[in-house]
mmCIF file of C-alpha atoms in Angstrom:
data_model
loop_
_atom_site.group_PDB
_atom_site.id
_atom_site.type_symbol
_atom_site.label_atom_id
_atom_site.label_comp_id
_atom_site.label_asym_id
_atom_site.label_seq_id
_atom_site.Cartn_x
_atom_site.Cartn_y
_atom_site.Cartn_z
ATOM 1 C CA MET X 1184 76.732 18.570 49.529
ATOM 2 C CA TRP X 1185 76.602 22.421 50.068
ATOM 3 C CA ARG X 1186 73.659 23.267 52.404
ATOM 4 C CA LEU X 1187 72.581 27.059 52.383
ATOM 5 C CA ARG X 1188 70.381 28.828 55.301
ATOM 6 C CA ALA X 1189 67.220 29.818 53.612
ATOM 7 C CA ALA X 1190 67.200 33.216 52.330
ATOM 8 C CA CYS X 1191 63.502 33.777 51.831
ATOM 9 C CA PRO X 1192 60.889 33.740 54.544
ATOM 10 C CA GLN X 1193 58.807 31.355 52.333
ATOM 11 C CA TRP X 1194 61.591 28.688 52.508
ATOM 12 C CA ALA X 1195 61.855 25.892 55.157
ATOM 13 C CA GLY X 1196 64.755 26.601 57.280
ATOM 14 C CA TYR X 1197 64.412 30.564 56.898
ATOM 15 C CA THR X 1198 66.905 32.306 59.478
ATOM 16 C CA ASP X 1199 65.900 35.761 60.524
ATOM 17 C CA THR X 1200 68.405 38.369 60.746
ATOM 18 C CA ALA X 1201 67.590 38.811 64.305
ATOM 19 C CA SER X 1202 68.135 35.217 65.357
ATOM 20 C CA ALA X 1203 70.739 33.999 67.422
ATOM 21 C CA GLU X 1204 71.732 31.477 64.520
ATOM 22 C CA HIS X 1205 72.342 34.412 62.195
ATOM 23 C CA ALA X 1206 74.408 36.267 64.946
ATOM 24 C CA ARG X 1207 76.386 33.019 65.555
ATOM 25 C CA VAL X 1208 77.316 32.455 61.703
ATOM 26 C CA TRP X 1209 78.181 36.189 61.266
ATOM 27 C CA ALA X 1210 80.447 36.012 64.495
ATOM 28 C CA LEU X 1211 82.208 33.079 63.239
ATOM 29 C CA ALA X 1212 82.972 34.973 59.819
ATOM 30 C CA ARG X 1213 84.262 37.807 61.788
ATOM 31 C CA GLU X 1214 86.332 35.590 63.929
ATOM 32 C CA GLN X 1215 87.833 34.035 60.699
ATOM 33 C CA GLY X 1216 88.368 37.276 59.194
ATOM 34 C CA TYR X 1217 85.829 36.899 56.368
ATOM 35 C CA ALA X 1218 83.343 39.369 57.468
ATOM 36 C CA ALA X 1219 84.601 42.086 55.180
ATOM 37 C CA VAL X 1220 84.192 39.827 52.111
ATOM 38 C CA PHE X 1221 80.525 38.991 52.949
ATOM 39 C CA ASN X 1222 80.202 42.644 53.863
ATOM 40 C CA THR X 1223 81.381 43.732 50.056
ATOM 41 C CA ALA X 1224 79.386 41.070 48.513
ATOM 42 C CA VAL X 1225 76.195 41.367 50.483
ATOM 43 C CA THR X 1226 75.970 45.123 50.264
ATOM 44 C CA ASP X 1227 76.521 45.496 46.631
ATOM 45 C CA LEU X 1228 74.276 42.652 45.742
ATOM 46 C CA SER X 1229 71.239 43.534 47.899
ATOM 47 C CA ARG X 1230 69.967 45.834 45.361
ATOM 48 C CA TRP X 1231 69.843 43.394 42.628
ATOM 49 C CA GLY X 1232 67.008 41.534 43.917
ATOM 50 C CA ASP X 1233 65.151 44.013 41.739
ATOM 51 C CA VAL X 1234 64.613 42.885 37.786
ATOM 52 C CA GLU X 1235 65.381 46.058 36.297
ATOM 53 C CA GLN X 1236 68.574 47.110 38.544
ATOM 54 C CA LEU X 1237 69.702 43.535 37.715
ATOM 55 C CA GLU X 1238 69.302 44.082 34.012
ATOM 56 C CA GLN X 1239 70.962 47.506 34.421
ATOM 57 C CA ALA X 1240 74.038 46.021 36.122
ATOM 58 C CA TYR X 1241 74.591 43.351 33.511
ATOM 59 C CA LEU X 1242 74.369 45.994 30.451
ATOM 60 C CA ARG X 1243 77.193 48.100 32.332
ATOM 61 C CA PRO X 1244 80.142 48.805 29.803
ATOM 62 C CA GLY X 1245 82.378 46.450 31.592
ATOM 63 C CA CYS X 1246 80.206 43.657 30.469
ATOM 64 C CA THR X 1247 78.976 44.694 27.042
ATOM 65 C CA ALA X 1248 81.648 46.531 25.624
ATOM 66 C CA ALA X 1249 82.671 43.511 23.355
ATOM 67 C CA ASP X 1250 80.390 43.307 20.028
ATOM 68 C CA ASN X 1251 81.172 39.635 20.051
ATOM 69 C CA TRP X 1252 78.067 37.520 20.018
ATOM 70 C CA ARG X 1253 79.607 34.971 22.238
ATOM 71 C CA SER X 1254 80.426 37.807 24.925
ATOM 72 C CA ARG X 1255 76.943 38.767 25.045
ATOM 73 C CA LEU X 1256 75.903 35.142 25.107
ATOM 74 C CA ARG X 1257 77.950 34.876 28.489
ATOM 75 C CA ILE X 1258 76.105 37.982 29.722
ATOM 76 C CA ALA X 1259 72.728 36.424 28.800
ATOM 77 C CA LEU X 1260 73.618 33.092 30.513
ATOM 78 C CA ALA X 1261 75.061 34.947 33.673
ATOM 79 C CA TYR X 1262 72.088 37.175 33.696
ATOM 80 C CA LEU X 1263 69.572 34.084 33.563
ATOM 81 C CA ARG X 1264 71.589 32.013 36.145
ATOM 82 C CA THR X 1265 71.487 35.136 38.603
ATOM 83 C CA LEU X 1266 67.846 35.481 38.155
ATOM 84 C CA ALA X 1267 67.225 32.097 38.903
ATOM 85 C CA PHE X 1268 69.371 32.279 41.988
ATOM 86 C CA LEU X 1269 67.397 35.259 43.025
ATOM 87 C CA HIS X 1270 63.995 33.829 42.240
ATOM 88 C CA ASN X 1271 64.317 30.384 43.374
ATOM 89 C CA THR X 1272 61.765 29.707 45.892
ATOM 90 C CA GLY X 1273 62.842 25.932 46.266
ATOM 91 C CA SER X 1274 64.768 24.362 48.980
ATOM 92 C CA PRO X 1275 68.372 24.905 49.324
ATOM 93 C CA GLU X 1276 70.335 22.995 46.847
ATOM 94 C CA ILE X 1277 73.938 23.261 45.349
ATOM 95 C CA VAL X 1278 72.945 25.433 42.164
ATOM 96 C CA LYS X 1279 72.607 28.318 44.660
ATOM 97 C CA VAL X 1280 76.096 28.251 45.840
ATOM 98 C CA CYS X 1281 77.289 27.663 42.398
ATOM 99 C CA THR X 1282 75.444 30.872 41.095
ATOM 100 C CA LEU X 1283 76.774 32.691 43.867
ATOM 101 C CA GLY X 1284 80.063 32.752 41.692
ATOM 102 C CA LEU X 1285 77.906 34.706 38.918
ATOM 103 C CA LEU X 1286 76.915 37.133 41.596
ATOM 104 C CA LEU X 1287 80.303 37.774 42.574
ATOM 105 C CA THR X 1288 81.303 38.124 38.961
ATOM 106 C CA LEU X 1289 78.698 40.882 38.623
ATOM 107 C CA HIS X 1290 79.945 42.505 41.687
ATOM 108 C CA ARG X 1291 83.498 42.644 40.346
ATOM 109 C CA HIS X 1292 82.174 44.570 37.440
ATOM 110 C CA ASN X 1293 80.092 46.885 39.521
ATOM 111 C CA PRO X 1294 82.728 48.176 42.098
ATOM 112 C CA GLY X 1295 81.015 51.511 42.390
ATOM 113 C CA VAL X 1296 77.518 50.070 43.114
ATOM 114 C CA ARG X 1297 76.482 50.671 46.472
ATOM 115 C CA ALA X 1298 73.131 50.080 48.245
ATOM 116 C CA THR X 1299 72.180 53.252 50.026
ATOM 117 C CA GLY X 1300 70.991 52.724 53.357
ATOM 118 C CA THR X 1301 72.819 49.339 53.798
ATOM 119 C CA GLU X 1302 76.284 50.676 54.625
ATOM 120 C CA ALA X 1303 75.784 51.510 58.070
ATOM 121 C CA ASN X 1304 74.649 48.026 58.919
ATOM 122 C CA PRO X 1305 74.916 45.943 55.802
ATOM 123 C CA PHE X 1306 73.810 42.525 57.357
ATOM 124 C CA GLY X 1307 70.985 43.939 59.332
ATOM 125 C CA ARG X 1308 69.604 46.139 56.417
ATOM 126 C CA ALA X 1309 70.467 43.707 53.539
ATOM 127 C CA VAL X 1310 66.861 43.315 52.527
ATOM 128 C CA VAL X 1311 66.119 43.236 48.987
ATOM 129 C CA LEU X 1312 62.703 43.537 47.247
ATOM 130 C CA LYS X 1313 60.684 40.256 47.230
ATOM 131 C CA ASP X 1314 61.577 39.519 50.855
ATOM 132 C CA PHE X 1315 64.898 38.014 49.676
ATOM 133 C CA LYS X 1316 67.840 38.640 51.917
ATOM 134 C CA ILE X 1317 71.104 37.961 50.196
ATOM 135 C CA SER X 1318 73.026 38.057 53.428
ATOM 136 C CA GLN X 1319 71.247 34.869 54.549
ATOM 137 C CA PHE X 1320 72.700 32.760 52.006
ATOM 138 C CA LEU X 1321 74.997 31.163 54.516
ATOM 139 C CA VAL X 1322 76.269 27.735 54.257
ATOM 140 C CA SER X 1323 75.269 25.628 57.521
ATOM 141 C CA ALA X 1324 77.658 23.008 56.575
ATOM 142 C CA GLN X 1325 81.012 23.012 55.034
ATOM 143 C CA ARG X 1326 80.838 26.818 55.639
ATOM 144 C CA HIS X 1327 84.581 26.977 56.445
ATOM 145 C CA SER X 1328 85.332 26.044 52.924
ATOM 146 C CA LEU X 1329 82.996 28.401 51.127
ATOM 147 C CA LEU X 1330 84.453 31.261 53.430
ATOM 148 C CA ALA X 1331 87.857 30.315 52.421
ATOM 149 C CA ILE X 1332 86.802 30.300 48.760
ATOM 150 C CA LEU X 1333 85.241 33.472 48.954
ATOM 151 C CA GLY X 1334 88.301 35.007 50.551
ATOM 152 C CA ARG X 1335 90.553 33.535 47.655
ATOM 153 C CA VAL X 1336 88.321 34.753 45.100
ATOM 154 C CA VAL X 1337 88.170 38.239 46.337
ATOM 155 C CA SER X 1338 91.635 38.520 47.117
ATOM 156 C CA ASN X 1339 92.497 37.568 43.568
ATOM 157 C CA GLY X 1340 90.656 40.285 42.318
ATOM 158 C CA GLY X 1341 87.374 38.345 41.563
ATOM 159 C CA PRO X 1342 86.860 35.504 39.016
ATOM 160 C CA ALA X 1343 87.663 35.793 35.433
ATOM 161 C CA SER X 1344 85.712 38.726 34.086
ATOM 162 C CA CYS X 1345 82.564 37.387 32.121
ATOM 163 C CA THR X 1346 84.360 34.593 30.549
ATOM 164 C CA PRO X 1347 82.893 31.027 30.458
ATOM 165 C CA ARG X 1348 86.078 29.703 31.472
ATOM 166 C CA GLY X 1349 86.294 31.759 34.582
ATOM 167 C CA LEU X 1350 82.903 31.291 35.489
ATOM 168 C CA SER X 1351 82.855 27.443 35.023
ATOM 169 C CA SER X 1352 86.221 27.244 36.998
ATOM 170 C CA LEU X 1353 84.672 28.988 39.813
ATOM 171 C CA MET X 1354 81.513 26.884 39.794
ATOM 172 C CA ARG X 1355 83.668 23.811 39.811
ATOM 173 C CA THR X 1356 85.341 25.426 42.768
ATOM 174 C CA PHE X 1357 82.230 25.857 44.689
ATOM 175 C CA CYS X 1358 80.745 22.660 43.758
ATOM 176 C CA HIS X 1359 83.703 20.169 44.336
ATOM 177 C CA ALA X 1360 85.691 22.202 46.888
ATOM 178 C CA MET G 570 43.987 27.188 37.623
ATOM 179 C CA PRO G 571 45.067 30.778 38.486
ATOM 180 C CA LEU G 572 48.478 31.380 39.482
ATOM 181 C CA ALA G 573 48.982 32.261 43.199
ATOM 182 C CA GLU G 574 50.003 35.958 43.373
ATOM 183 C CA SER G 575 53.698 35.023 44.156
ATOM 184 C CA ASP G 576 53.870 32.444 41.523
ATOM 185 C CA ALA G 577 52.449 35.163 39.122
ATOM 186 C CA GLU G 578 55.019 37.780 40.189
ATOM 187 C CA LEU G 579 57.767 35.482 39.792
ATOM 188 C CA LEU G 580 56.521 34.647 36.471
ATOM 189 C CA GLU G 581 56.298 38.229 35.446
ATOM 190 C CA ASP G 582 59.907 38.892 36.313
ATOM 191 C CA VAL G 583 61.228 35.683 34.440
ATOM 192 C CA CYS G 584 59.312 36.984 31.406
ATOM 193 C CA HIS G 585 61.310 40.102 31.577
ATOM 194 C CA ALA G 586 64.100 37.800 30.332
ATOM 195 C CA PRO G 587 63.441 37.583 26.507
ATOM 196 C CA ARG G 588 63.103 41.315 26.246
ATOM 197 C CA PHE G 589 66.134 41.630 28.009
ATOM 198 C CA LEU G 590 68.013 39.172 25.927
ATOM 199 C CA ARG G 591 67.146 40.863 22.694
ATOM 200 C CA HIS G 592 68.707 44.009 24.022
ATOM 201 C CA VAL G 593 72.010 42.155 25.218
ATOM 202 C CA PHE G 594 72.361 40.668 21.672
ATOM 203 C CA ALA G 595 71.493 44.057 19.837
ATOM 204 C CA GLY G 596 74.044 45.097 17.496
ATOM 205 C CA THR G 597 75.925 41.718 17.216
ATOM 206 C CA ALA G 598 76.172 39.287 14.602
ATOM 207 C CA ALA G 599 74.639 36.280 16.503
ATOM 208 C CA PRO G 600 73.660 33.298 14.544
ATOM 209 C CA SER G 601 69.816 33.132 13.787
ATOM 210 C CA VAL G 602 69.245 30.312 16.185
ATOM 211 C CA VAL G 603 69.939 32.745 18.963
ATOM 212 C CA SER G 604 66.998 34.976 17.948
ATOM 213 C CA ALA G 605 65.064 31.998 17.174
ATOM 214 C CA ALA G 606 65.530 30.668 20.753
ATOM 215 C CA ILE G 607 64.526 33.939 22.192
ATOM 216 C CA ASP G 608 61.524 33.943 20.053
ATOM 217 C CA GLY G 609 60.754 30.519 21.613
ATOM 218 C CA LEU G 610 61.361 31.839 25.133
ATOM 219 C CA GLN G 611 59.013 34.776 24.285
ATOM 220 C CA SER G 612 56.310 32.451 23.036
ATOM 221 C CA ALA G 613 56.595 30.192 26.062
ATOM 222 C CA CYS G 614 56.062 33.372 28.433
ATOM 223 C CA GLU G 615 52.816 34.265 26.436
ATOM 224 C CA ALA G 616 51.493 30.816 26.564
ATOM 225 C CA GLN G 617 48.378 30.594 28.763
ATOM 226 C CA GLY G 618 48.640 28.953 32.020
ATOM 227 C CA THR G 619 52.593 28.352 31.678
ATOM 228 C CA MET G 620 53.796 27.042 35.038
ATOM 229 C CA GLY G 621 57.082 26.273 36.240
ATOM 230 C CA LEU G 622 58.813 28.509 33.711
ATOM 231 C CA THR G 623 62.408 29.204 35.140
ATOM 232 C CA ALA G 624 65.305 31.514 34.313
ATOM 233 C CA ASP G 625 67.591 28.340 34.590
ATOM 234 C CA TRP G 626 65.258 26.723 31.881
ATOM 235 C CA MET G 627 65.534 29.732 29.518
ATOM 236 C CA ALA G 628 69.514 29.354 30.018
ATOM 237 C CA ASP G 629 69.222 25.879 29.060
ATOM 238 C CA GLN G 630 67.108 26.591 26.093
ATOM 239 C CA LEU G 631 69.614 29.079 24.948
ATOM 240 C CA ILE G 632 72.654 26.799 25.367
ATOM 241 C CA GLY G 633 70.910 24.118 23.558
ATOM 242 C CA ALA G 634 70.001 26.144 20.584
ATOM 243 C CA VAL G 635 73.510 27.477 20.188
ATOM 244 C CA GLU G 636 74.935 23.710 20.633
ATOM 245 C CA GLN G 637 72.446 22.358 18.076
ATOM 246 C CA ALA G 638 73.538 24.845 15.736
ATOM 247 C CA GLY G 639 77.134 23.387 15.954
ATOM 248 C CA GLN G 640 78.511 26.684 17.528
ATOM 249 C CA THR G 641 80.649 26.529 20.722
ATOM 250 C CA LEU G 642 79.826 28.540 23.831
ATOM 251 C CA VAL G 643 83.376 29.752 24.060
#
C-alpha cells in the first residue's frame, strides 16, 4: 500500500517543508537523480490548487481541440479526479498516488505554465492556495518505486495524452507497481 | 447543522464543477444522459445541507450515467 506524506496542515502526519524529514526525503530524491522530476512537476502543479486556474488549465487547446464528446468526457473526469486530489482532506490513501498520474498528464499539456515565485526555490515555495503543498505529497514507503515510475513517465514524454487508456495504464502502474 | 468554514469552502469549490462540466461539453454531440447527469450534480449542489459531496462522487455519477446509457467510455 502506498503511503503519502500529508500535504495539508490539517492532516495527520503533516510534514512542514522546513522539517528535517522533508529535507531528508528531498535529499534522497536528489541522490537518486529524481529531484528534477519533482522540481518540474511541483513547480507547474502548485498553481492549480486554485479551482479557476485548474479549470483554465483543462480548457487549454491541447486538451479540448477534439469535438468528440468522449474526448471531453475524459477531460471532465480528469478534472474531477484532480479536484478530488487537491481537496481531499482525508488521511493518505492510494487514490492520491493514482491521481498524481492525472496531474502529470495535466502537466504535460501545460508545459509552458510556470508558477511565478516558485522557480527559485520550488520546494520551499510550492505553497498553493488553501494550505495545500503539492511538494509534500511524498511517498513514505515504497518511495523508491514511485520515484522510478515518475522518472520513467517523464523521460517517456509523459503519459498518453488525455486518453482513458493512457490514464488507466498509468494509474495501474502507480497502484500495482 | 451549519457547515464548518473549511467544509463550506470545499463544497463551494466542488460545486464549481457542474458549471465547468457544461462548458467542457459545450459544442459537442454528447448524449442526453451527460447533460442529465450534470443537471443531477447541479441539483445535488443546490440541495440544502448537502454534506460529503465530493468531486470523486461526481466523477462516478458521470461515469455511471454514461455506462447505463450503454455508451462506452473509450
